[in-house]
mmCIF file of C-alpha atoms in Angstrom:
data_model
loop_
_atom_site.group_PDB
_atom_site.id
_atom_site.type_symbol
_atom_site.label_atom_id
_atom_site.label_comp_id
_atom_site.label_asym_id
_atom_site.label_seq_id
_atom_site.Cartn_x
_atom_site.Cartn_y
_atom_site.Cartn_z
ATOM 1 C CA MET O 1 0.686 42.466 26.897
ATOM 2 C CA ASN O 2 1.027 38.689 26.559
ATOM 3 C CA HIS O 3 2.912 36.783 29.192
ATOM 4 C CA PRO O 4 5.697 34.656 27.588
ATOM 5 C CA ARG O 5 3.868 31.493 28.637
ATOM 6 C CA SER O 6 0.429 32.513 27.439
ATOM 7 C CA PRO O 7 -1.734 29.967 25.590
ATOM 8 C CA LEU O 8 -1.603 32.161 22.469
ATOM 9 C CA ARG O 9 2.187 32.060 22.381
ATOM 10 C CA HIS O 10 2.187 28.273 22.895
ATOM 11 C CA GLY O 11 -0.382 27.935 20.125
ATOM 12 C CA LEU O 12 1.755 29.955 17.717
ATOM 13 C CA TRP O 13 4.833 27.826 18.461
ATOM 14 C CA LEU O 14 2.777 24.693 17.919
ATOM 15 C CA LEU O 15 1.638 26.007 14.520
ATOM 16 C CA VAL O 16 5.248 26.769 13.536
ATOM 17 C CA LEU O 17 6.371 23.282 14.559
ATOM 18 C CA LEU O 18 3.483 21.606 12.757
ATOM 19 C CA SER O 19 4.052 23.611 9.587
ATOM 20 C CA CYS O 20 7.733 22.612 9.592
ATOM 21 C CA GLN O 21 6.773 18.962 9.973
ATOM 22 C CA ALA O 22 4.190 19.300 7.206
ATOM 23 C CA LEU O 23 6.909 20.533 4.869
ATOM 24 C CA ALA O 24 9.077 17.503 5.618
ATOM 25 C CA ASN O 25 9.101 14.726 3.018
ATOM 26 C CA TRP O 26 10.878 11.407 2.708
ATOM 27 C CA GLN O 27 13.673 12.932 0.609
ATOM 28 C CA ASP O 28 14.686 15.083 3.608
ATOM 29 C CA ALA O 29 15.888 11.907 5.353
ATOM 30 C CA LEU O 30 17.867 10.881 2.253
ATOM 31 C CA PRO O 31 19.494 13.929 0.684
ATOM 32 C CA GLY O 32 21.109 12.921 -2.576
ATOM 33 C CA ALA O 33 19.289 9.589 -2.745
ATOM 34 C CA GLN O 34 19.423 7.808 -6.085
ATOM 35 C CA LEU O 35 17.255 5.093 -7.520
ATOM 36 C CA LEU O 36 18.896 1.686 -6.993
ATOM 37 C CA GLY O 37 16.260 -0.341 -8.775
ATOM 38 C CA SER O 38 12.586 -0.870 -9.461
ATOM 39 C CA GLY O 39 10.156 -3.639 -10.248
ATOM 40 C CA GLU O 40 6.550 -4.742 -10.331
ATOM 41 C CA PHE O 41 4.717 -6.929 -7.845
ATOM 42 C CA ARG O 42 2.002 -9.108 -9.325
ATOM 43 C CA LYS O 43 -0.195 -11.649 -7.599
ATOM 44 C CA TYR O 44 -2.316 -14.194 -9.449
ATOM 45 C CA GLY O 45 -1.541 -12.314 -12.669
ATOM 46 C CA PHE O 46 -2.802 -8.963 -11.353
ATOM 47 C CA ASP O 47 -0.603 -5.867 -10.995
ATOM 48 C CA VAL O 48 -0.531 -4.932 -7.306
ATOM 49 C CA TYR O 49 2.157 -2.227 -7.088
ATOM 50 C CA SER O 50 5.305 -0.807 -8.612
ATOM 51 C CA ALA O 51 8.239 -0.626 -6.210
ATOM 52 C CA ARG O 52 11.330 1.590 -6.200
ATOM 53 C CA LEU O 53 14.297 1.460 -3.855
ATOM 54 C CA TRP O 54 16.183 4.704 -3.164
ATOM 55 C CA SER O 55 19.492 5.016 -1.313
ATOM 56 C CA THR O 56 22.553 7.188 -0.911
ATOM 57 C CA SER O 57 24.835 4.157 -1.246
ATOM 58 C CA ARG O 58 25.338 1.735 -4.104
ATOM 59 C CA PRO O 59 25.207 -1.142 -3.426
ATOM 60 C CA LEU O 60 22.706 -0.892 -0.580
ATOM 61 C CA ALA O 61 24.502 -0.801 2.782
ATOM 62 C CA SER O 62 22.813 -1.887 6.011
ATOM 63 C CA ASP O 63 24.220 1.099 7.898
ATOM 64 C CA GLN O 64 22.765 3.634 5.438
ATOM 65 C CA PRO O 65 19.193 4.933 5.235
ATOM 66 C CA PHE O 66 17.026 3.953 2.304
ATOM 67 C CA ALA O 67 13.476 4.445 1.055
ATOM 68 C CA LEU O 68 11.117 1.862 -0.397
ATOM 69 C CA GLU O 69 8.433 3.520 -2.504
ATOM 70 C CA LEU O 70 5.295 1.561 -3.445
ATOM 71 C CA ILE O 71 2.870 2.904 -6.055
ATOM 72 C CA TYR O 72 -0.319 0.884 -5.910
ATOM 73 C CA GLN O 73 -2.162 -0.265 -9.025
ATOM 74 C CA ARG O 74 -5.355 -1.370 -7.254
ATOM 75 C CA SER O 75 -7.449 -0.737 -4.161
ATOM 76 C CA ILE O 76 -6.364 -2.569 -1.012
ATOM 77 C CA SER O 77 -7.642 -1.978 2.516
ATOM 78 C CA ARG O 78 -5.323 -1.013 5.346
ATOM 79 C CA ASP O 79 -6.311 -4.231 7.133
ATOM 80 C CA ASP O 80 -5.254 -6.341 4.138
ATOM 81 C CA LEU O 81 -1.907 -4.482 3.916
ATOM 82 C CA VAL O 82 -1.272 -4.964 7.631
ATOM 83 C CA ASN O 83 -2.283 -8.637 7.612
ATOM 84 C CA ALA O 84 -0.080 -9.418 4.592
ATOM 85 C CA SER O 85 2.853 -7.641 6.268
ATOM 86 C CA VAL O 86 2.340 -9.529 9.543
ATOM 87 C CA ARG O 87 2.196 -12.868 7.692
ATOM 88 C CA GLU O 88 5.467 -12.154 5.873
ATOM 89 C CA ILE O 89 7.252 -10.887 8.992
ATOM 90 C CA LYS O 90 6.100 -13.979 10.865
ATOM 91 C CA ARG O 91 7.229 -16.253 8.009
ATOM 92 C CA LEU O 92 10.683 -14.661 7.880
ATOM 93 C CA ALA O 93 11.228 -14.226 11.633
ATOM 94 C CA GLY O 94 9.729 -17.511 12.799
ATOM 95 C CA THR O 95 10.031 -17.890 16.564
ATOM 96 C CA ALA O 96 12.591 -15.059 16.820
ATOM 97 C CA VAL O 97 9.677 -12.614 17.283
ATOM 98 C CA SER O 98 7.222 -13.227 20.110
ATOM 99 C CA GLU O 99 3.470 -13.108 19.572
ATOM 100 C CA GLY O 100 3.341 -10.068 21.868
ATOM 101 C CA LYS O 101 5.958 -8.211 19.823
ATOM 102 C CA LEU O 102 4.162 -9.154 16.601
ATOM 103 C CA ALA O 103 0.875 -7.827 18.019
ATOM 104 C CA SER O 104 2.612 -4.575 18.969
ATOM 105 C CA TRP O 105 4.027 -4.255 15.450
ATOM 106 C CA GLN O 106 0.603 -4.985 13.976
ATOM 107 C CA ALA O 107 -0.797 -2.057 15.989
ATOM 108 C CA GLN O 108 2.074 0.165 14.730
ATOM 109 C CA MET O 109 1.257 -0.765 11.137
ATOM 110 C CA GLN O 110 -2.467 -0.097 11.676
ATOM 111 C CA GLN O 111 -1.498 3.441 12.684
ATOM 112 C CA SER O 112 1.091 3.831 9.911
ATOM 113 C CA PHE O 113 -0.840 2.552 6.873
ATOM 114 C CA VAL O 114 -3.947 3.724 5.009
ATOM 115 C CA ASP O 115 -6.425 2.221 2.571
ATOM 116 C CA VAL O 116 -4.909 2.544 -0.902
ATOM 117 C CA GLN O 117 -6.338 2.984 -4.398
ATOM 118 C CA ALA O 118 -4.718 2.899 -7.820
ATOM 119 C CA GLY O 119 -2.118 5.671 -7.855
ATOM 120 C CA THR O 120 -1.576 5.835 -4.067
ATOM 121 C CA ARG O 121 2.103 6.258 -3.244
ATOM 122 C CA LEU O 122 3.336 4.929 0.126
ATOM 123 C CA THR O 123 6.986 5.251 1.060
ATOM 124 C CA GLY O 124 8.780 3.668 3.980
ATOM 125 C CA VAL O 125 12.125 5.107 5.037
ATOM 126 C CA TYR O 126 14.579 2.954 6.957
ATOM 127 C CA LEU O 127 16.705 4.935 9.402
ATOM 128 C CA PRO O 128 19.589 2.868 10.843
ATOM 129 C CA GLY O 129 19.754 2.996 14.622
ATOM 130 C CA GLN O 130 16.331 4.670 14.787
ATOM 131 C CA GLY O 131 13.458 2.896 13.045
ATOM 132 C CA ALA O 132 11.195 3.804 10.147
ATOM 133 C CA ARG O 133 9.072 6.652 8.829
ATOM 134 C CA PHE O 134 6.038 6.129 6.648
ATOM 135 C CA PHE O 135 4.769 8.651 4.100
ATOM 136 C CA LEU O 136 1.613 9.005 2.027
ATOM 137 C CA GLY O 137 2.836 10.923 -1.015
ATOM 138 C CA GLN O 138 5.058 13.538 0.627
ATOM 139 C CA GLN O 139 3.142 13.685 3.934
ATOM 140 C CA MET O 140 4.573 11.841 6.911
ATOM 141 C CA LEU O 141 2.031 9.475 8.410
ATOM 142 C CA ARG O 142 4.072 8.052 11.265
ATOM 143 C CA ASP O 143 7.547 7.871 12.769
ATOM 144 C CA VAL O 144 8.111 4.440 14.339
ATOM 145 C CA LYS O 145 11.092 4.454 16.682
ATOM 146 C CA ASP O 146 11.621 0.683 16.802
ATOM 147 C CA LEU O 147 14.698 -0.550 14.968
ATOM 148 C CA GLN O 148 13.758 -4.232 15.274
ATOM 149 C CA PHE O 149 10.368 -3.517 13.700
ATOM 150 C CA ALA O 150 11.978 -1.510 10.879
ATOM 151 C CA GLN O 151 14.423 -4.305 10.093
ATOM 152 C CA ALA O 152 11.663 -6.945 10.130
ATOM 153 C CA PHE O 153 9.358 -4.808 7.984
ATOM 154 C CA PHE O 154 11.845 -4.037 5.214
ATOM 155 C CA ALA O 155 13.033 -7.660 5.231
ATOM 156 C CA ILE O 156 9.704 -8.442 3.523
ATOM 157 C CA TRP O 157 11.293 -7.107 0.319
ATOM 158 C CA LEU O 158 15.032 -7.203 0.955
ATOM 159 C CA ASP O 159 15.771 -10.401 2.889
ATOM 160 C CA PRO O 160 17.292 -13.122 0.667
ATOM 161 C CA ARG O 161 14.405 -15.367 1.830
ATOM 162 C CA THR O 162 11.744 -12.956 0.554
ATOM 163 C CA SER O 163 8.709 -14.531 -1.086
ATOM 164 C CA ASN O 164 9.529 -12.556 -4.250
ATOM 165 C CA PRO O 165 13.266 -12.964 -4.981
ATOM 166 C CA GLU O 166 12.920 -11.569 -8.510
ATOM 167 C CA LEU O 167 11.530 -8.275 -7.180
ATOM 168 C CA ARG O 168 14.313 -8.164 -4.571
ATOM 169 C CA GLN O 169 16.930 -8.524 -7.317
ATOM 170 C CA GLN O 170 15.283 -5.747 -9.323
ATOM 171 C CA LEU O 171 15.092 -3.420 -6.314
ATOM 172 C CA LEU O 172 18.742 -3.985 -5.488
ATOM 173 C CA GLY O 173 19.684 -3.247 -9.100
ATOM 174 C CA MET O 174 21.007 -6.776 -9.588
ATOM 175 C CA ALA O 175 18.470 -8.010 -12.136
ATOM 176 C CA PRO O 176 19.917 -8.984 -15.540
#
């Protein structure tokens, strides 16, 4: 007879919990989400990724969760993704974010991102009051419980000062 605290029982509960998490996908955080807009990001004439913004509110509301889905058109290393993200966050935040905080966020992104190839689908979910979750396809890669990081990260695409205002307009469904 197994004692209620036996390693086998703990192992079975761990398997149940892990299987439930494995079944989770980004849509679970946004039931009823609808596509707000989509667009293409190109650099130096090359297609880099297609982007789609999903939300339960139209227009996008800062107090509502949303998902930014990126479907890559080319291979890019995790390091290049992280470095580009850090550069843009630093450009937008200026001195409002300390070097220490930026280094901490860089480490979070290193753990949240993967090398991508053409067809790779990465989705970031913004959760107001909580932070962000990152998914590879439908598999959760990481849950980052840092609201300031989440806001700074998604500002790369959604801040009015973004380096690609045309893509921002398309994502927000405001493009002509």
